CSV table of C-alpha atoms in Angstrom, one decimal:
chain,number,residue,atom,x,y,z
A,1,ARG,CA,96.8,99.6,123.1
A,2,VAL,CA,98.8,97.8,120.4
A,3,MET,CA,99.4,99.6,117.2
A,4,ARG,CA,101.0,98.2,114.0
A,5,ILE,CA,103.0,101.3,113.1
A,6,SER,CA,106.6,101.7,112.0
A,7,PHE,CA,109.0,104.6,112.1
A,8,THR,CA,111.7,102.0,111.3
A,9,GLY,CA,110.5,100.6,108.0
A,10,GLU,CA,110.2,97.2,109.5
A,11,LEU,CA,107.1,95.2,110.5
A,12,SER,CA,106.7,96.5,114.1
A,13,PHE,CA,104.3,97.3,116.8
A,14,GLU,CA,104.0,99.9,119.6
A,15,ILE,CA,102.5,98.9,122.9
A,16,ASN,CA,101.0,101.6,125.0
A,17,VAL,CA,100.3,100.9,128.7
A,18,PRO,CA,100.1,103.0,131.9
A,19,ALA,CA,103.5,103.9,133.2
A,20,SER,CA,103.0,101.7,136.2
A,21,GLN,CA,102.6,98.7,134.0
A,22,GLY,CA,105.7,99.5,131.8
A,23,PRO,CA,108.3,97.3,133.6
A,24,ALA,CA,105.9,94.3,133.7
A,25,VAL,CA,105.0,94.5,130.0
A,26,TRP,CA,108.7,95.1,129.1
A,27,ASN,CA,109.8,92.0,131.0
A,28,ALA,CA,107.0,89.9,129.5
A,29,CYS,CA,107.9,91.0,126.0
A,30,MET,CA,111.6,90.3,126.6
A,31,THR,CA,110.9,86.9,128.0
A,32,ALA,CA,108.5,86.0,125.2
A,33,GLY,CA,111.0,87.3,122.6
A,34,GLU,CA,114.1,85.4,123.9
A,35,LYS,CA,113.5,82.5,121.5
A,36,TYR,CA,113.5,85.0,118.6
A,37,ASP,CA,116.7,86.8,119.8
A,38,ILE,CA,114.7,89.9,120.6
A,39,THR,CA,117.0,93.0,120.9
A,40,PRO,CA,116.0,96.3,122.3
A,41,PHE,CA,117.2,99.4,120.5
A,42,GLY,CA,117.3,103.1,121.3
A,43,THR,CA,116.4,106.2,119.5
A,44,GLU,CA,119.7,106.6,117.6
A,45,ALA,CA,119.2,103.2,116.0
A,46,MET,CA,115.6,104.2,115.2
A,47,HIS,CA,116.8,107.4,113.5
A,48,VAL,CA,119.2,105.4,111.3
A,49,LEU,CA,116.4,102.9,110.4
A,50,ARG,CA,113.9,105.7,109.5
A,51,ALA,CA,116.5,107.5,107.4
A,52,GLU,CA,117.3,104.3,105.5
A,53,LYS,CA,113.6,104.1,104.5
A,54,GLY,CA,113.2,107.8,103.6
A,55,PHE,CA,111.0,108.6,106.6
A,56,ILE,CA,111.3,112.3,107.6
A,57,ILE,CA,111.3,114.0,111.0
A,58,ALA,CA,109.1,117.1,110.9
A,59,GLY,CA,111.2,119.9,112.3
A,60,GLN,CA,114.5,118.3,111.4
A,61,ASP,CA,114.1,117.5,107.7
A,62,THR,CA,111.5,120.3,107.3
A,63,ASP,CA,111.0,123.8,108.5
A,64,GLY,CA,108.1,126.3,108.2
A,65,THR,CA,108.8,126.8,104.5
A,66,VAL,CA,108.6,123.2,103.4
A,67,THR,CA,105.4,121.9,101.7
A,68,PRO,CA,104.3,118.3,101.1
A,69,GLY,CA,105.3,118.8,97.5
A,70,ASP,CA,108.8,119.7,98.5
A,71,LEU,CA,109.0,116.4,100.3
A,72,GLY,CA,107.7,114.4,97.3
A,73,MET,CA,104.6,113.7,99.5
A,74,ASP,CA,101.8,115.4,97.4
A,75,TRP,CA,99.8,112.2,98.0
A,76,ILE,CA,99.0,113.2,101.6
A,77,VAL,CA,97.1,116.3,100.4
A,78,SER,CA,93.5,115.5,99.4
A,79,LYS,CA,92.5,116.7,95.9
A,80,LYS,CA,88.8,116.0,96.7
A,81,LYS,CA,88.2,118.2,99.8
A,82,PRO,CA,86.8,121.6,98.9
A,83,ASP,CA,88.8,123.3,101.6
A,84,PHE,CA,91.2,122.6,104.4
A,85,ILE,CA,93.7,124.5,106.6
A,86,GLY,CA,96.7,125.4,104.4
A,87,LYS,CA,95.0,125.0,101.0
A,88,ARG,CA,95.3,128.6,100.1
A,89,SER,CA,99.1,128.5,100.9
A,90,LEU,CA,99.6,125.5,98.6
A,91,GLY,CA,98.1,127.6,95.7
A,92,ARG,CA,100.5,130.5,96.0
A,93,ALA,CA,102.9,131.2,93.1
A,94,ASP,CA,105.8,131.0,95.5
A,95,THR,CA,104.8,127.5,96.5
A,96,ALA,CA,104.7,126.3,92.9
A,97,ARG,CA,108.2,127.7,92.0
A,98,GLY,CA,110.4,125.0,90.3
A,99,ASP,CA,113.5,126.1,92.1
A,100,ARG,CA,112.1,125.5,95.6
A,101,LYS,CA,114.2,123.4,98.0
A,102,GLN,CA,113.2,119.8,97.8
A,103,LEU,CA,114.1,116.9,100.0
A,104,VAL,CA,116.6,114.5,98.4
A,105,GLY,CA,119.1,111.9,99.4
A,106,LEU,CA,122.9,112.4,99.3
A,107,LEU,CA,125.7,109.8,99.1
A,108,THR,CA,129.3,110.6,99.7
A,109,ASP,CA,132.1,109.2,97.5
A,110,GLU,CA,133.8,107.8,100.6
A,111,PRO,CA,131.2,105.5,102.2
A,112,GLY,CA,132.5,106.0,105.7
A,113,GLU,CA,132.4,109.8,105.6
A,114,VAL,CA,129.3,111.1,107.5
A,115,LEU,CA,128.2,114.6,106.6
A,116,THR,CA,127.6,117.2,109.3
A,117,GLU,CA,123.9,118.0,109.8
A,118,GLY,CA,123.4,121.6,108.7
A,119,ALA,CA,126.4,121.5,106.2
A,120,GLN,CA,125.8,123.9,103.3
A,121,ILE,CA,125.6,122.4,99.8
A,122,VAL,CA,127.2,124.1,96.9
A,123,ALA,CA,127.1,123.3,93.2
A,124,GLU,CA,130.5,124.8,92.5
A,125,VAL,CA,133.6,124.9,94.7
A,126,ARG,CA,135.7,128.1,94.4
A,127,PRO,CA,139.0,128.8,96.0
A,128,LYS,CA,137.6,131.7,97.9
A,129,PRO,CA,134.1,132.6,99.1
A,130,PRO,CA,131.5,133.5,98.1
A,131,MET,CA,130.0,130.3,96.9
A,132,LYS,CA,126.3,130.0,95.9
A,133,MET,CA,124.6,127.8,98.5
A,134,VAL,CA,122.0,125.5,96.9
A,135,GLY,CA,120.8,123.8,100.0
A,136,PHE,CA,121.8,122.1,103.3
A,137,VAL,CA,122.0,118.7,105.0
A,138,THR,CA,119.1,118.0,107.3
A,139,SER,CA,120.0,114.5,108.5
A,140,ALA,CA,123.1,112.4,108.2
A,141,TYR,CA,124.0,108.9,109.6
A,142,TYR,CA,126.2,105.9,109.1
A,143,SER,CA,124.0,103.0,108.0
A,144,PRO,CA,125.3,99.6,109.2
A,145,ASN,CA,122.7,97.9,106.9
A,146,LEU,CA,124.2,99.6,103.9
A,147,GLY,CA,127.8,99.8,105.0
A,148,ARG,CA,128.0,103.5,104.2
A,149,SER,CA,126.8,106.9,105.1
A,150,ILE,CA,123.5,108.4,104.0
A,151,ALA,CA,122.0,111.8,104.2
A,152,PHE,CA,119.0,113.9,103.5
A,153,ALA,CA,119.2,117.5,102.2
A,154,LEU,CA,116.9,120.3,101.1
A,155,ILE,CA,118.3,121.3,97.7
A,156,GLU,CA,117.1,123.9,95.2
A,157,ALA,CA,115.1,122.0,92.5
A,158,GLY,CA,116.4,118.8,94.1
A,159,ARG,CA,114.4,116.2,92.2
A,160,GLU,CA,115.7,117.7,88.9
A,161,ARG,CA,119.3,117.1,90.2
A,162,MET,CA,119.1,113.3,90.5
A,163,GLY,CA,122.6,111.9,89.8
A,164,GLU,CA,124.2,115.3,89.9
A,165,ARG,CA,127.5,115.9,91.8
A,166,LEU,CA,127.4,118.6,94.4
A,167,HIS,CA,129.6,119.4,97.4
A,168,ALA,CA,128.9,119.6,101.1
A,169,CYS,CA,130.9,122.3,102.9
A,170,MET,CA,132.6,120.6,105.9
A,171,PRO,CA,134.9,122.3,108.3
A,172,ASP,CA,138.1,121.3,106.5
A,173,GLU,CA,137.0,120.5,102.9
A,174,ALA,CA,134.2,120.4,100.4
A,175,VAL,CA,133.0,116.8,100.3
A,176,PRO,CA,131.7,115.5,96.9
A,177,VAL,CA,128.2,114.1,97.1
A,178,THR,CA,125.8,112.6,94.6
A,179,VAL,CA,122.1,113.5,94.7
A,180,THR,CA,119.8,110.4,95.0
A,181,GLY,CA,116.3,109.5,96.1
A,182,THR,CA,115.5,109.4,99.8
A,183,VAL,CA,114.8,105.7,100.1
A,184,PHE,CA,118.1,103.9,100.6
A,185,PHE,CA,117.1,100.5,102.0
A,186,ASP,CA,114.3,98.1,100.8
A,187,PRO,CA,112.7,100.6,98.3
A,188,GLU,CA,109.9,98.1,97.5
A,189,GLY,CA,108.9,98.0,101.2
A,190,GLU,CA,108.9,94.2,101.3
A,191,ARG,CA,110.2,94.1,104.9
A,192,VAL,CA,107.5,96.2,106.3
A,193,ARG,CA,104.9,94.0,104.7
A,194,GLY,CA,106.7,90.9,105.8
């Protein structure tokens, strides 16, 4: 089975074969790809590529409280179906609150500084706790394609904060960050349609 799907944001394919045929198919692909400088890559590279394109990992960039609307993915919920599992939950007052945590991108001032996943985000840094937490980092990587670090975070009213300066609480300091969109590389999607 060959599927044209991409978790990397590039034109790519997945090939599914019985495990017993895996080495033969791998060798055939590597041989055929030599003239194109084929390069295998692992899951860590795949995670960086997916983050560059704004692709989420359910369970890492989401939890049981996150809705498609919080992700900016309202388009995946049909407005035409009379009923579906979860429809009632999407209509609750709590789900429609404007201050819900929404997925956004974060950029550090220092391009080489990679945030810690799980780091709490604050709007105001104070000399002593408590500080009001407005969200947390869900994914963070260094992107060789962009020459800088990138991150996702779930932030209260995140989409209303585009361009706003916040701080990520790291072990030794509060790192200044700027709230951005979640697509960092090839926002028009030209490469995946290449």
